[in-house]
PDB file of C-alpha atoms in Angstrom:
ATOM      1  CA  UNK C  28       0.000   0.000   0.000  1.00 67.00           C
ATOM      2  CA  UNK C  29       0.715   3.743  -0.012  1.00 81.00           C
ATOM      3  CA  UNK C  30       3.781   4.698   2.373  1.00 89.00           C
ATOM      4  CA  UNK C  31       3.538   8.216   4.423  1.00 93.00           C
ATOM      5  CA  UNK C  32       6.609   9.210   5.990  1.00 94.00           C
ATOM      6  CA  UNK C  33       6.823  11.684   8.981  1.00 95.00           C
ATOM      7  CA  UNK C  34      10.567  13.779  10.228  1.00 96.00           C
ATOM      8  CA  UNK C  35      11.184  13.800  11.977  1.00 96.00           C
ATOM      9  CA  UNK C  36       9.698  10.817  14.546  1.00 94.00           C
ATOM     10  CA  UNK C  37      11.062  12.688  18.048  1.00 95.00           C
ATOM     11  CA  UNK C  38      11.861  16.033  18.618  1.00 97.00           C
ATOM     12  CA  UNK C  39      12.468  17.630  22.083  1.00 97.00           C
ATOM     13  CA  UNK C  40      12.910  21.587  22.190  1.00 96.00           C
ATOM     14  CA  UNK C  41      13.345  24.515  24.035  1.00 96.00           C
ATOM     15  CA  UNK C  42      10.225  26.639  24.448  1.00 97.00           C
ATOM     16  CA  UNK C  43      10.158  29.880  22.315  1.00 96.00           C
ATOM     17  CA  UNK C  44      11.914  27.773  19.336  1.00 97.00           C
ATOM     18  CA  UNK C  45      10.189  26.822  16.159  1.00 97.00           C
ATOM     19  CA  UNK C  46      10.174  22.972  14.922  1.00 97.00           C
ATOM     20  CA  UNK C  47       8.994  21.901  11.744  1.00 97.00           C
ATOM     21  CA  UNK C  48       7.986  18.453  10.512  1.00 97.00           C
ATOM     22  CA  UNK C  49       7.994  17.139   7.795  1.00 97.00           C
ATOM     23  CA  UNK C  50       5.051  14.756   5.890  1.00 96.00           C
ATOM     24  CA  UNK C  51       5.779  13.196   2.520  1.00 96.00           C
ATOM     25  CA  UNK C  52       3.842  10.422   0.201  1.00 94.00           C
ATOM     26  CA  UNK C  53       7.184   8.474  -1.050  1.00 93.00           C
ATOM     27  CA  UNK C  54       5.037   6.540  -4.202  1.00 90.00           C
ATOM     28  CA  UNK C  55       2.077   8.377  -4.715  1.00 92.00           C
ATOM     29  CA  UNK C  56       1.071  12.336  -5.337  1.00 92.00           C
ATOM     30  CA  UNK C  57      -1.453  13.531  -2.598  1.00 90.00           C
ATOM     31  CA  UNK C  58      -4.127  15.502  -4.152  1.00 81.00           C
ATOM     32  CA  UNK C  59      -4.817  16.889  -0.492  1.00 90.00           C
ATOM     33  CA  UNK C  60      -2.972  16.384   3.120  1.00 93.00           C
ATOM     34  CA  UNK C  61      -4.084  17.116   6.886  1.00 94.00           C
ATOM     35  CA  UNK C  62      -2.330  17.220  10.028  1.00 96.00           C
ATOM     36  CA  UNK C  63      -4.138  15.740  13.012  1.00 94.00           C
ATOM     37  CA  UNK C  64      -2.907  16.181  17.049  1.00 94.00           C
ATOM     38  CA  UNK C  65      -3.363  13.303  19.042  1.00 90.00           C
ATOM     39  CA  UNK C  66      -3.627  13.907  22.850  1.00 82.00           C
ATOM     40  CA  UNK C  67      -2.271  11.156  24.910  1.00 77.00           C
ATOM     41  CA  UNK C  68      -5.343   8.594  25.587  1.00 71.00           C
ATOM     42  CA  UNK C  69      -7.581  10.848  23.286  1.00 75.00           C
ATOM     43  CA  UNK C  70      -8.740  11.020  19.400  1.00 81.00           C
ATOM     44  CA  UNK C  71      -6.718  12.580  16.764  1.00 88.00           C
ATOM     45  CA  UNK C  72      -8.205  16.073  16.245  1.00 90.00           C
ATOM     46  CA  UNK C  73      -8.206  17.501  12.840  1.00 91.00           C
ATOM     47  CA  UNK C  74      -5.642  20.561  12.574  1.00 94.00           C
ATOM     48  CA  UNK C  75      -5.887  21.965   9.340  1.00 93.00           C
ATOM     49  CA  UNK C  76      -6.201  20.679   5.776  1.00 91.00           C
ATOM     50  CA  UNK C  77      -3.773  21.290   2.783  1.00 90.00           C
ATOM     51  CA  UNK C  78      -3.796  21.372  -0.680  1.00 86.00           C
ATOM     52  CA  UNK C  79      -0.908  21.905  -2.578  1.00 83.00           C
ATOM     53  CA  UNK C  80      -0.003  25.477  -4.197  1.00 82.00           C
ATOM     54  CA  UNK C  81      -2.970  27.149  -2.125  1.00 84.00           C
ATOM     55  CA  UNK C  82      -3.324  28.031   1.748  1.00 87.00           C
ATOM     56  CA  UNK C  83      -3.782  25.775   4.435  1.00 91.00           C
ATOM     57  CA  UNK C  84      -8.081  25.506   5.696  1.00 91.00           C
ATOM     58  CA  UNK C  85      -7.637  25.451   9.635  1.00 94.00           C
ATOM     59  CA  UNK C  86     -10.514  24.075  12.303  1.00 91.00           C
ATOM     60  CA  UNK C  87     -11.927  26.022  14.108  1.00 91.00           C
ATOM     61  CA  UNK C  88      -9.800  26.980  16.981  1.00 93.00           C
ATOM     62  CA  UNK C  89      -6.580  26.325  15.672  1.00 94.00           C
ATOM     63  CA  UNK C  90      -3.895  29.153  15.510  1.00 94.00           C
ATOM     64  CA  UNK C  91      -3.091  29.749  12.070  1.00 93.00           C
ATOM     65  CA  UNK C  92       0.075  31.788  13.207  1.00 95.00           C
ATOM     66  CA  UNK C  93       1.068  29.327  15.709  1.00 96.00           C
ATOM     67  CA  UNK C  94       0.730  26.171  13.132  1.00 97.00           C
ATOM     68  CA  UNK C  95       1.989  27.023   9.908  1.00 95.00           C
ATOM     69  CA  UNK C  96       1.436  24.987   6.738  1.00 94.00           C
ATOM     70  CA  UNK C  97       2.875  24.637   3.749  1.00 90.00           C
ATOM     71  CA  UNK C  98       2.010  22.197   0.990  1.00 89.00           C
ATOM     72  CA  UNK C  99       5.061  22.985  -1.468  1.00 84.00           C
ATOM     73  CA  UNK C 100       4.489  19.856  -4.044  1.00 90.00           C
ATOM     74  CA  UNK C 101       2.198  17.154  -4.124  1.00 90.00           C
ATOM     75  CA  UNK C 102       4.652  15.048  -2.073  1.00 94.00           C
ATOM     76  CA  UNK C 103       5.487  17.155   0.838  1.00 94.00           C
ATOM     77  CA  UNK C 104       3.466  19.322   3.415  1.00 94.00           C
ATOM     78  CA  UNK C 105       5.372  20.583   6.521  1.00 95.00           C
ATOM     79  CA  UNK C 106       3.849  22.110   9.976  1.00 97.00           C
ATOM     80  CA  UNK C 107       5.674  24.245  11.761  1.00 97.00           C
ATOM     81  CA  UNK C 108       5.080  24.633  15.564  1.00 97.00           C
ATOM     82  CA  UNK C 109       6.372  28.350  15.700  1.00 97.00           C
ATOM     83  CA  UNK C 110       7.442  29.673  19.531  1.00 96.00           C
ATOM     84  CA  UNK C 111       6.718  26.606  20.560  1.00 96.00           C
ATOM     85  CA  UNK C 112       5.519  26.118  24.031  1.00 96.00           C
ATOM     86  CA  UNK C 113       4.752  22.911  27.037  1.00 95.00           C
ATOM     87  CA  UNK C 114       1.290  22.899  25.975  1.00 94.00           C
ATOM     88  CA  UNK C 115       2.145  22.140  22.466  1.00 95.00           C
ATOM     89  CA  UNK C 116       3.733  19.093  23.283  1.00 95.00           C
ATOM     90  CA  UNK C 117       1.711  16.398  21.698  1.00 94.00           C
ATOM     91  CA  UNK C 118       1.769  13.774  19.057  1.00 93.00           C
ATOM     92  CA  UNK C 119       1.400  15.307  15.275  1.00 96.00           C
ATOM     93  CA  UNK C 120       0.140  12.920  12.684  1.00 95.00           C
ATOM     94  CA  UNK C 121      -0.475  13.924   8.866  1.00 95.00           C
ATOM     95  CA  UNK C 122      -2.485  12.018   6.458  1.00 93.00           C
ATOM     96  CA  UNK C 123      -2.393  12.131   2.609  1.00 92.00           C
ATOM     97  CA  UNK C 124      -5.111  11.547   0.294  1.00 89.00           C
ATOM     98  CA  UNK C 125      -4.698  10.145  -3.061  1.00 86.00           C
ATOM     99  CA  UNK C 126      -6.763  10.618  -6.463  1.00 83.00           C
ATOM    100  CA  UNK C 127      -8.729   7.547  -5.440  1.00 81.00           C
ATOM    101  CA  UNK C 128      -9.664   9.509  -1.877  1.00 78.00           C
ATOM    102  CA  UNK C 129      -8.050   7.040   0.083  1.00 82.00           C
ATOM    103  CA  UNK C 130      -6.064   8.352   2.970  1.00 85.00           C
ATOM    104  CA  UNK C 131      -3.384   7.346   4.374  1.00 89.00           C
ATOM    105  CA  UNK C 132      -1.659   8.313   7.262  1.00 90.00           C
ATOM    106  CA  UNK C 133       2.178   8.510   8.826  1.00 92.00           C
ATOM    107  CA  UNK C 134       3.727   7.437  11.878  1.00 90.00           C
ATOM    108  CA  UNK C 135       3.601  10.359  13.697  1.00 92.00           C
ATOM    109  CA  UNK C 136       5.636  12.649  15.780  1.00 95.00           C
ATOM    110  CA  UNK C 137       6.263  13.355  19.303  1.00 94.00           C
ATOM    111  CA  UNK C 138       6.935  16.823  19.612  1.00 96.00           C
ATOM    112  CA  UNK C 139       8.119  17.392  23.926  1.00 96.00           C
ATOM    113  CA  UNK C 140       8.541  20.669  24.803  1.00 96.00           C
ATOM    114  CA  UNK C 141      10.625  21.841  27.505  1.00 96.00           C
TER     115      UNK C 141
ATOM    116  CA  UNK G 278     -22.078  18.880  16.318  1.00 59.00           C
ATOM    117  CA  UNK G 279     -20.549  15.836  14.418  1.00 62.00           C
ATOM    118  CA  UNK G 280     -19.203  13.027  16.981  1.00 84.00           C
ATOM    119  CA  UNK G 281     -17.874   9.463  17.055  1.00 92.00           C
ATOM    120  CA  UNK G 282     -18.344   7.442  20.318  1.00 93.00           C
ATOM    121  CA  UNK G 283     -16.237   4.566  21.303  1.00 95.00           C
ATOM    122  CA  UNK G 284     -17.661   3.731  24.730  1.00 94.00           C
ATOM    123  CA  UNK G 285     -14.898   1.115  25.587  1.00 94.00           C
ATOM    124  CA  UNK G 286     -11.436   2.393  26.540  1.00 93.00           C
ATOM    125  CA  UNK G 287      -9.841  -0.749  27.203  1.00 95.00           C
ATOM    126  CA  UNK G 288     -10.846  -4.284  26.211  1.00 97.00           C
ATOM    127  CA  UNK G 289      -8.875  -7.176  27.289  1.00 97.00           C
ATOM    128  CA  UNK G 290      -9.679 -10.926  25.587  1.00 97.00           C
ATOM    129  CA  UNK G 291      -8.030 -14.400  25.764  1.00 97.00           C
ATOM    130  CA  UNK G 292      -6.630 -15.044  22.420  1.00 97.00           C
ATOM    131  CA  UNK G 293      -8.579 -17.539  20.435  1.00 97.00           C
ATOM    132  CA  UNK G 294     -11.823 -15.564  21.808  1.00 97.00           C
ATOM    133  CA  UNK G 295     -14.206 -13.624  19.609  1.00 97.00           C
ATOM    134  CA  UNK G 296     -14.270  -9.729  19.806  1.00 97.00           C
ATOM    135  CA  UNK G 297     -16.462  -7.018  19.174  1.00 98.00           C
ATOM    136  CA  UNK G 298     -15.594  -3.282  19.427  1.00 98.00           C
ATOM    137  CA  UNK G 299     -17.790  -0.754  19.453  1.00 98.00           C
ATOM    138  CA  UNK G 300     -18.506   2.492  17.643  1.00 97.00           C
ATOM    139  CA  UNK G 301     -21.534   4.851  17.946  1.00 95.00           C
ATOM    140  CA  UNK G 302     -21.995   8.624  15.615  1.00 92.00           C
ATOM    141  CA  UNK G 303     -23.885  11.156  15.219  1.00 88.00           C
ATOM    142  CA  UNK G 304     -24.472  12.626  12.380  1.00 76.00           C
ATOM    143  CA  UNK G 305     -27.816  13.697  10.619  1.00 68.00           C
ATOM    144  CA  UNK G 306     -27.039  11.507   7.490  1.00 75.00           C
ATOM    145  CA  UNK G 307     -24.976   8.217   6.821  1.00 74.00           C
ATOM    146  CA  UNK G 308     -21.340   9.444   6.537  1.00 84.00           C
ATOM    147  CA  UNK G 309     -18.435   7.387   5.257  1.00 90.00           C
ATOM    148  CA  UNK G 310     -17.186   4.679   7.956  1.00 93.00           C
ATOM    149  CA  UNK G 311     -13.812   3.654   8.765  1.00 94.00           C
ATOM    150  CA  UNK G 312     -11.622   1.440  11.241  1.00 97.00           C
ATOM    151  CA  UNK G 313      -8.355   1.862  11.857  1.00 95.00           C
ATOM    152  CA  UNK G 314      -5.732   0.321  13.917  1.00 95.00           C
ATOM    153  CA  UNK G 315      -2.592   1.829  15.403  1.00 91.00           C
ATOM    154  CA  UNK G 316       0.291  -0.384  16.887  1.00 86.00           C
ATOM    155  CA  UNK G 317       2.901   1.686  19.068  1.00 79.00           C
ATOM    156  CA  UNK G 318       4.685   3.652  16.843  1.00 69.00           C
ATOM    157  CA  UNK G 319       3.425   3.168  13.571  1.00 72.00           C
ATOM    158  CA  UNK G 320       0.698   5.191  12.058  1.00 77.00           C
ATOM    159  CA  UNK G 321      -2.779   4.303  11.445  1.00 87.00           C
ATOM    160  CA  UNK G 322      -3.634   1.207   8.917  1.00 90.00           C
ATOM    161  CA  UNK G 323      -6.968   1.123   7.305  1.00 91.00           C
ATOM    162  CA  UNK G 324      -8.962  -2.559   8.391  1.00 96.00           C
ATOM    163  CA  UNK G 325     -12.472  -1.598   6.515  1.00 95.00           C
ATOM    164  CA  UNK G 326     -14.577   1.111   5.618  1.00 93.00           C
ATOM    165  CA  UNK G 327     -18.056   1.568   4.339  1.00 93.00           C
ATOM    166  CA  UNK G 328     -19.794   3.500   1.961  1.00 88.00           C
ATOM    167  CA  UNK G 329     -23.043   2.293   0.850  1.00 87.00           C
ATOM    168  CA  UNK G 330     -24.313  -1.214  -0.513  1.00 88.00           C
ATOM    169  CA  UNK G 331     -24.000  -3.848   1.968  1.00 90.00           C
ATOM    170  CA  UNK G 332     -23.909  -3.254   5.814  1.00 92.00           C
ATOM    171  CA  UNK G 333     -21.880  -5.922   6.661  1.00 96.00           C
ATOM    172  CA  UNK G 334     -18.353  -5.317   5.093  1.00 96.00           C
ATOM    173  CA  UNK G 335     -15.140  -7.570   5.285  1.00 97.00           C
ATOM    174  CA  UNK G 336     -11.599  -5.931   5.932  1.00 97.00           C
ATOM    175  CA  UNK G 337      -8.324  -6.967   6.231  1.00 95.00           C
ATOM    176  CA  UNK G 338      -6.751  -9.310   9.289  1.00 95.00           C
ATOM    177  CA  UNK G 339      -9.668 -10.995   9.093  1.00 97.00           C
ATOM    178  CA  UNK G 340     -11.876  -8.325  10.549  1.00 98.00           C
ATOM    179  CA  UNK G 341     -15.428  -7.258   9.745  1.00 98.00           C
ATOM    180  CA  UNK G 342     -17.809  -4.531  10.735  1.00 98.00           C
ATOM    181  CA  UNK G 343     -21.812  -3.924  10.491  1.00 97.00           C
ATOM    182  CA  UNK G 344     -23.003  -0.654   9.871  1.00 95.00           C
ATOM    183  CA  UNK G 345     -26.978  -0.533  11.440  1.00 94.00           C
ATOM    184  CA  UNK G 346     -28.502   2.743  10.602  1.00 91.00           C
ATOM    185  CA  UNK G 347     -30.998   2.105  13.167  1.00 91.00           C
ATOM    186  CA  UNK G 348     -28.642   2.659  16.159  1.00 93.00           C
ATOM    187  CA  UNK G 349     -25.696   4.887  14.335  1.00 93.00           C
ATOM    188  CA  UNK G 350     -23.802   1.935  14.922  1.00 95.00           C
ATOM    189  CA  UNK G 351     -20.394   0.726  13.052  1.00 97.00           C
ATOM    190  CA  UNK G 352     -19.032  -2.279  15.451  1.00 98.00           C
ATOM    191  CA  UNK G 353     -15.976  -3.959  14.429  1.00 98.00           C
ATOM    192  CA  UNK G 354     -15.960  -7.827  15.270  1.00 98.00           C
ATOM    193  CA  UNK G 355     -13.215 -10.483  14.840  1.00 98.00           C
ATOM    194  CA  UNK G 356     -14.246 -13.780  15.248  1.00 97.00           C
ATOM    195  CA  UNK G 357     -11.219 -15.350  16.415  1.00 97.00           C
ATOM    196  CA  UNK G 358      -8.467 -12.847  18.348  1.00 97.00           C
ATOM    197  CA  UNK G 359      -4.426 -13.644  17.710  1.00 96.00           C
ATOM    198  CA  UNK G 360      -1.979 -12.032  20.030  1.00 95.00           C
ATOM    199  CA  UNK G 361      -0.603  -9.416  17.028  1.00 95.00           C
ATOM    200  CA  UNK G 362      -3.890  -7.873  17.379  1.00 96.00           C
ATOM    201  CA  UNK G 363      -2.832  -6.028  20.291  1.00 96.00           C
ATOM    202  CA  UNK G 364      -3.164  -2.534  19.346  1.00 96.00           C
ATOM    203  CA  UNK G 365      -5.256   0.653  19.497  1.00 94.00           C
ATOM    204  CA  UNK G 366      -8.165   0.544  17.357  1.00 97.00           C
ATOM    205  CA  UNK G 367      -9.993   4.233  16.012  1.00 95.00           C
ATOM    206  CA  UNK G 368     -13.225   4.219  14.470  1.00 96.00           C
ATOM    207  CA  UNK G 369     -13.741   7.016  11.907  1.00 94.00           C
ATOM    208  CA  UNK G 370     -16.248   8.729   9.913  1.00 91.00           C
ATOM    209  CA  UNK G 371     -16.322  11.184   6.847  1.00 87.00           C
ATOM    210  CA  UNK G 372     -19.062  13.657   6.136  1.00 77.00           C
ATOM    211  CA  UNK G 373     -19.701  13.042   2.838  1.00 64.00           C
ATOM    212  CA  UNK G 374     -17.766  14.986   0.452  1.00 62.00           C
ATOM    213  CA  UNK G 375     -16.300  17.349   3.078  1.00 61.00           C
ATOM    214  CA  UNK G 376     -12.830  15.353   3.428  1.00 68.00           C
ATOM    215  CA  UNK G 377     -12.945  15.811   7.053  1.00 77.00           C
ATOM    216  CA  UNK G 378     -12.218  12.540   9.392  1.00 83.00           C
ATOM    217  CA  UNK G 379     -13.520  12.587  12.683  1.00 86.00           C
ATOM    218  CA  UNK G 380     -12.296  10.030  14.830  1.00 91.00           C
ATOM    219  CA  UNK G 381     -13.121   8.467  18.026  1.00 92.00           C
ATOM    220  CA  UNK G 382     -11.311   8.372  21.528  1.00 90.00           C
ATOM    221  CA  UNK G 383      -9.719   4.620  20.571  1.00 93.00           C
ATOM    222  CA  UNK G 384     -10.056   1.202  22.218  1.00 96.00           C
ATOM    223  CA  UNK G 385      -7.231  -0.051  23.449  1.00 95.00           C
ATOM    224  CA  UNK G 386      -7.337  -3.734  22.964  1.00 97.00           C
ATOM    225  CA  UNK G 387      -4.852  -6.414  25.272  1.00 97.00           C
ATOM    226  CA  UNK G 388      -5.107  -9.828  24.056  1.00 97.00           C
ATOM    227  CA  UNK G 389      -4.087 -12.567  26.977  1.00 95.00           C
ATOM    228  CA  UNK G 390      -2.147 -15.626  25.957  1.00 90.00           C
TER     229      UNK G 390
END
């Protein structure tokens, strides 16, 4: 099946830095992608979806400024946590959708912020 | 408000045993349905999903679901557990056309020896 790949898997930072991660469909091109934060014990919560060449659609809720997206080619989309701080700390998962509308999803990130 | 309900947090069976996991939505029409499982560290792996046509649909791993309209139900049954389904499982559903998922809170399924 389709592969998803996620960078990086860990990252631990400082608060006030930015991080960015990285989402990429290694053998097909993803029409559309979305980024999903997973509490721990909860339900991955829809962030923001992304189509490439146009602006990211954010839920309701979601800082724009604080998450940015950027869907550069129909391969890669990247989020970055910008002054990131403790209560960001979560797990970040994108999916990508292919021209059949089947989504698939990577392995996630744990982003720990100190 | 759209929601998914999986009313079990943690399921534990004997392996060998049948299973059954639960999934309950709301939604004002049928939406696209979806199960997923997540082992530690992986991302999410589509078992089944249904659209329309038959309510009883067969997935991968030898897993099947019924959707009943009735009670905005989408269970997810196994008749026979193995030990390598130990995982998380999500149940999902799409409003139609929107490209949104909305997931539930996961069962988080132990499988004794």
């Amino acid at each position: 099946g389709a592969v998803v790949s996620q960078h990086p898997s860990r990252v631990i930072c400082k608060s006030g830095t930015s991080v960015k991660i990285e989402c990429r469909s290694l053998d097909f091109q993803a029409t559309t992608m979305f980024w999903y934060r997973q509490f721990p014990k909860q339900s991955l919560m829809l962030m923001a979806t992304s189509n490439e060449g146009s602006k990211a659609t954010y839920e309701q809720g979601v800082e724009k400024d604080k998450f940015l997206i950027n869907h550069a080619s129909l391969t890669l989309s990247t989020l970055t946590v910008t002054s990131a701080h403790p209560e960001d700390s979560s797990f970040y998962i994108c999916s990508a959708r292919d021209f059949y509308n089947e989504q698939f999803f990577g392995p996630g990130t744990r982003l720990t912020v100190l | 408000a759209q929601s998914v309900t999986q009313p079990d947090i943690h399921i534990t069976v004997s392996e060998g045993a049948s299973l059954e996991l639960r999934c309950n939505y709301s939604y004002g029409a049928t939406p696209y349905l979806f199960w997923y499982v997540q082992s530690p560290g992986q991302g999410l792996q589509l078992l089944l999903k249904y659209f329309s046509g038959d309510t009883l649909v067969q997935g991968i791993k030898g897993f099947e679901a019924e959707f009943k309209r009735s009670q905005s139900s989408f269970n997810l049954r196994k008749p026979s557990v193995h030990w390598s389904d130990a995982a998380e499982y999500f149940c999902a559903v799409e409003r139609n056309n929107f490209n949104k998922f909305y997931f539930g809170s996961g069962t988080k399924l132990n499988v004794k020896p």
